[in-house]
Short mmCIF file of C-alpha atoms in Angstrom, two decimals:
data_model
loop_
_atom_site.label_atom_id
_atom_site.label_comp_id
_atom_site.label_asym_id
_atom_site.label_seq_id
_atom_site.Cartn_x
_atom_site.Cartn_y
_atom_site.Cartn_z
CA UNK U 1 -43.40 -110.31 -44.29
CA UNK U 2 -42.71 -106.83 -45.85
CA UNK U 3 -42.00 -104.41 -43.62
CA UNK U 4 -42.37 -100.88 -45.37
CA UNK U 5 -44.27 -100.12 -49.12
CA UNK U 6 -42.80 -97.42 -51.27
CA UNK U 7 -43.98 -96.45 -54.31
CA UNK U 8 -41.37 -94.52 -56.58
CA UNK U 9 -41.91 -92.04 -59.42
CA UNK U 10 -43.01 -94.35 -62.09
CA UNK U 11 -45.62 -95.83 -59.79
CA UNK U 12 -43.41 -99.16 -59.30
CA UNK U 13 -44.52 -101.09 -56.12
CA UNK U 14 -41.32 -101.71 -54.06
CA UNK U 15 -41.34 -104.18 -50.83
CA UNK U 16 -38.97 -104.17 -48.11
CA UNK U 17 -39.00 -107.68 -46.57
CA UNK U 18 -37.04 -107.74 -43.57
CA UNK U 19 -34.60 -105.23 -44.58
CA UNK U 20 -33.97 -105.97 -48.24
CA UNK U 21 -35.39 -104.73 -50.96
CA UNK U 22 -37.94 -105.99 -53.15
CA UNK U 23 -40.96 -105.92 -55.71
CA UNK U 24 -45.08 -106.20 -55.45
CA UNK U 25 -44.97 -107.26 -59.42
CA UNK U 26 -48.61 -108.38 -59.53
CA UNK U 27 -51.67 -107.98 -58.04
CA UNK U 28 -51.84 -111.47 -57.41
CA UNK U 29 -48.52 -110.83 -55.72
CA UNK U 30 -50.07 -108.21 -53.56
CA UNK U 31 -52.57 -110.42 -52.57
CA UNK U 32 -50.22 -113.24 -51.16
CA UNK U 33 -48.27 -110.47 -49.44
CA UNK U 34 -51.71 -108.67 -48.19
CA UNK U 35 -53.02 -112.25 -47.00
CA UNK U 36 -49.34 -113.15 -45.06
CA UNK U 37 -50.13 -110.08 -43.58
CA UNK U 38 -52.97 -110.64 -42.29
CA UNK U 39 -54.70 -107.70 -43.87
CA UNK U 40 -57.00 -109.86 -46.60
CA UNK U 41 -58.34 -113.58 -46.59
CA UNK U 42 -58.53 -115.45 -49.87
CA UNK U 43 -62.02 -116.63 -49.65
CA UNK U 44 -63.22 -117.64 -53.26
CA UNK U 45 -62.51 -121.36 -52.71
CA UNK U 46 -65.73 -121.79 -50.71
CA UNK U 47 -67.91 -120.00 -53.84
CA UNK U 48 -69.83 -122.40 -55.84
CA UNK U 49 -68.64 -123.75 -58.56
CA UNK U 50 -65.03 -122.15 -57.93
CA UNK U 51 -62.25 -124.13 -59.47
CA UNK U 52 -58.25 -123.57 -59.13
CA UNK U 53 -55.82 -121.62 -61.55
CA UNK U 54 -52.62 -122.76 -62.22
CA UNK U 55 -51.07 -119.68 -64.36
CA UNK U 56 -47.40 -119.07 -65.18
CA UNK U 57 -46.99 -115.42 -64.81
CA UNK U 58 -43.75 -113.88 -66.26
CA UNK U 59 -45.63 -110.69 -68.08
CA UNK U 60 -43.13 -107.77 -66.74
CA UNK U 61 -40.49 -109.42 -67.21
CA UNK U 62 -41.05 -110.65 -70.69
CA UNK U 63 -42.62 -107.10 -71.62
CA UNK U 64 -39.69 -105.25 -69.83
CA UNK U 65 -39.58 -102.65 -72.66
CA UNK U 66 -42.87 -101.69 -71.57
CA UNK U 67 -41.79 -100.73 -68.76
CA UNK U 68 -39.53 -97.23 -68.07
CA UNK U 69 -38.61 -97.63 -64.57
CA UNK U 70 -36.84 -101.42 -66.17
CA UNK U 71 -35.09 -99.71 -69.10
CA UNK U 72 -31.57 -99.34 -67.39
CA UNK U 73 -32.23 -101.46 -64.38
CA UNK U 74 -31.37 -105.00 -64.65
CA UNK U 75 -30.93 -105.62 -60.98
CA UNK U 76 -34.64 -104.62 -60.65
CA UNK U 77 -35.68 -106.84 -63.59
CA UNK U 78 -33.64 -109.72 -61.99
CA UNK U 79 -35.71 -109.06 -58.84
CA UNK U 80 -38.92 -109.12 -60.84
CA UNK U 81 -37.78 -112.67 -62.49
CA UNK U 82 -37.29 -113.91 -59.37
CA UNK U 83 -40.98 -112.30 -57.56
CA UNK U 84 -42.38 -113.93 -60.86
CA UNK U 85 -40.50 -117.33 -60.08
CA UNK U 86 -41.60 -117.62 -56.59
CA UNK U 87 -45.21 -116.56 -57.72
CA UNK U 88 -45.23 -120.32 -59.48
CA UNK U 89 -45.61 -121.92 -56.24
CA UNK U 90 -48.91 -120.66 -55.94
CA UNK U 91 -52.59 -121.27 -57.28
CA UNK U 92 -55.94 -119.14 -57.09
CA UNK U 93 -59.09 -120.58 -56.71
CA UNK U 94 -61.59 -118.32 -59.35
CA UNK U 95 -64.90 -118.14 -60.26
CA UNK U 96 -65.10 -118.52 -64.03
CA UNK U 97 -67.16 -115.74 -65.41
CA UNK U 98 -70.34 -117.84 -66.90
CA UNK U 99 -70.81 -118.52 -63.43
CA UNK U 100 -71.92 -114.93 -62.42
CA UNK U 101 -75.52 -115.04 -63.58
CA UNK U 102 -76.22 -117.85 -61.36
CA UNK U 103 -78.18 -117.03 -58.49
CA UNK U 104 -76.07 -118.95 -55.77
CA UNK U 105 -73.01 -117.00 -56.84
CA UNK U 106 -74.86 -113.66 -56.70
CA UNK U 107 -76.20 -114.97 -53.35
CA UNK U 108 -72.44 -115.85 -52.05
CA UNK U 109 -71.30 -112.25 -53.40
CA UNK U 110 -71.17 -110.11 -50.38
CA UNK U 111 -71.54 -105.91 -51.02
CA UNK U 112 -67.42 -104.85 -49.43
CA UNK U 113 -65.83 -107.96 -51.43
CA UNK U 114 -62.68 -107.19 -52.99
CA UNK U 115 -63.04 -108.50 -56.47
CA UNK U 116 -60.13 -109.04 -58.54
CA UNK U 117 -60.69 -109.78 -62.55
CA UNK U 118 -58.53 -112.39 -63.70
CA UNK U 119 -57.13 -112.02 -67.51
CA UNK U 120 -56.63 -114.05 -70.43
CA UNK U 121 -53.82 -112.50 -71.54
CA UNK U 122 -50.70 -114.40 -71.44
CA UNK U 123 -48.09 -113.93 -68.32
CA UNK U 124 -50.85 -111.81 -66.24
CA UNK U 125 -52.80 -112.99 -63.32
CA UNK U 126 -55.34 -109.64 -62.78
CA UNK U 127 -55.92 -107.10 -64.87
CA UNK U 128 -58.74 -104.86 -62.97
CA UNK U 129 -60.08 -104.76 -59.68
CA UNK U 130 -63.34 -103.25 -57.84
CA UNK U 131 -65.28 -103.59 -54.70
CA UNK U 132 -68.76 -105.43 -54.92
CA UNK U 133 -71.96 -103.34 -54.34
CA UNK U 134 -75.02 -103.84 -55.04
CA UNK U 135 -77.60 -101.35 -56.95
CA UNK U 136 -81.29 -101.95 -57.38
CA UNK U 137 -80.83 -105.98 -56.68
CA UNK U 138 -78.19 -106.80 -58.72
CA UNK U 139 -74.50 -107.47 -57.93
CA UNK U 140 -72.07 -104.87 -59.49
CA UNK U 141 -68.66 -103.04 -58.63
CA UNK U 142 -67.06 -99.89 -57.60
CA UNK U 143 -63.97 -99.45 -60.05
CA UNK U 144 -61.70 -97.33 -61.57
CA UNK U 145 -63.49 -96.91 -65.24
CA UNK U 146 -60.95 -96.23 -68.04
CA UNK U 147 -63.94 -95.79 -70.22
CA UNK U 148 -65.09 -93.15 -68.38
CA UNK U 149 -61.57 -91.75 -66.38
CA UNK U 150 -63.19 -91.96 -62.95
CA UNK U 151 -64.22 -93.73 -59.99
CA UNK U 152 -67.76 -95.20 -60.58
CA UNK U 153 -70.32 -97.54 -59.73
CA UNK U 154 -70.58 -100.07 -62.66
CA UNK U 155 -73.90 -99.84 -64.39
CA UNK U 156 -73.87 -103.46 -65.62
CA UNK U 157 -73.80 -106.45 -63.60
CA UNK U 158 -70.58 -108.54 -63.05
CA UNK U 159 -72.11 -110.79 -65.25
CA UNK U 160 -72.60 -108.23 -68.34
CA UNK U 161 -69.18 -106.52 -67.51
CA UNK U 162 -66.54 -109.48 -68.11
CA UNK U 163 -69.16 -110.44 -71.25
CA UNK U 164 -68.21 -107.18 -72.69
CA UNK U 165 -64.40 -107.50 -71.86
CA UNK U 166 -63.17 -110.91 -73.89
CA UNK U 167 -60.03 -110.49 -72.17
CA UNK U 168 -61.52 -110.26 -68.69
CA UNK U 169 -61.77 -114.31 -67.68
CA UNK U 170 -62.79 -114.81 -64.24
CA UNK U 171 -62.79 -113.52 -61.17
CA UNK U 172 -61.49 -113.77 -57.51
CA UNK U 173 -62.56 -112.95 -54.13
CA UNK U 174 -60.81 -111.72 -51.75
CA UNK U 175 -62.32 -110.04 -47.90
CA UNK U 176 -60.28 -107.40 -46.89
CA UNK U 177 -60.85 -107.55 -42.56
CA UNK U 178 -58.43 -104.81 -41.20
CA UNK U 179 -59.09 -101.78 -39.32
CA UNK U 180 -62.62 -103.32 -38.70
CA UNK U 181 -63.97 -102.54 -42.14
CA UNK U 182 -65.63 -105.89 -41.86
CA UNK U 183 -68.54 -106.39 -45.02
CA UNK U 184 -69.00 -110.34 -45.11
CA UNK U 185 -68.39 -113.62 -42.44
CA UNK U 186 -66.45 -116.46 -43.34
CA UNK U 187 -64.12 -118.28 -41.43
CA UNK U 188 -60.71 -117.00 -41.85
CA UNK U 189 -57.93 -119.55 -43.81
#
């Protein structure tokens, strides 16, 4: 369990667990961690139609150029390696994006879910994240909008939001359940 989060100038995620140092390298990563900690519960498995990922990720450390804070740090890219090795022992259960114009996954969509957007890209579990709300009947997302360099509510529906994004795959669902900022009920795995 990590006991501290730091962030340093670059905006790298470091981890102390139990003393030693190490790295949040995805958000997938800070999901697991968020989820040991009690703070989130995975809950996508129980969507319908929800099926299991299996994804090597390895994307920081085989785009380390990319990445100042790794430029003269190999003892923090052999950290990373090793986050990204012990990531391989686990799997995501998704909802694959074709799925989210169907009414019993809009139904199962609670407004306060924690919606992480999967990617297609190679090496990378997540590559955007929101909070589901829901606007004049229909199922969208607070997120950070590079489009528009704010905070907003999404105008388009989950659905037409990862149609427009080819690189955006799927999604997953997680219910965030600490300091009693409770949106949805499912028993707790």
């Amino acid at each position: 369990f990590a006991d501290a989060y730091d962030f340093d100038e670059n905006g790298m995620a470091h981890v102390f667990y139990n003393g030693r140092h190490g790295f949040i390298n995805t958000k997938g990563d800070w999901i697991i961690e968020n989820t040991r900690r009690g703070n989130f519960s995975e809950v996508t498995h129980s969507a319908p139609g929800a099926l299991r990922s299996y994804k090597k990720i390895d994307f920081i450390s085989t785009h380390s150029h990319a990445y100042p804070a790794l430029e003269n740090a190999p003892d923090m890219l052999e950290q990373i390696v090793a986050v990204e090795r012990n990531f391989a022992q686990f799997s995501f259960h998704y909802i694959p994006k074709n799925l989210l114009n169907d009414e019993s996954i809009n139904l199962w969509l609670q407004v306060g879910d924690i919606l992480l957007i999967t990617t297609s890209v190679k090496g990378l579990d997540v590559s955007h994240m929101g909070i589901v709300v829901e606007q004049d009947g229909m199922k969208t997302m607070l997120h950070a909008s590079s489009q528009e360099g704010k905070v907003i509510i999404e105008k388009r529906s989950l659905y037409d939001y990862l149609q427009a994004h080819k690189s955006l795959s799927d999604i997953v669902i997680t219910f965030y359940y600490k300091h009693r900022l409770v949106f949805r009920c499912h028993a707790l795995t």
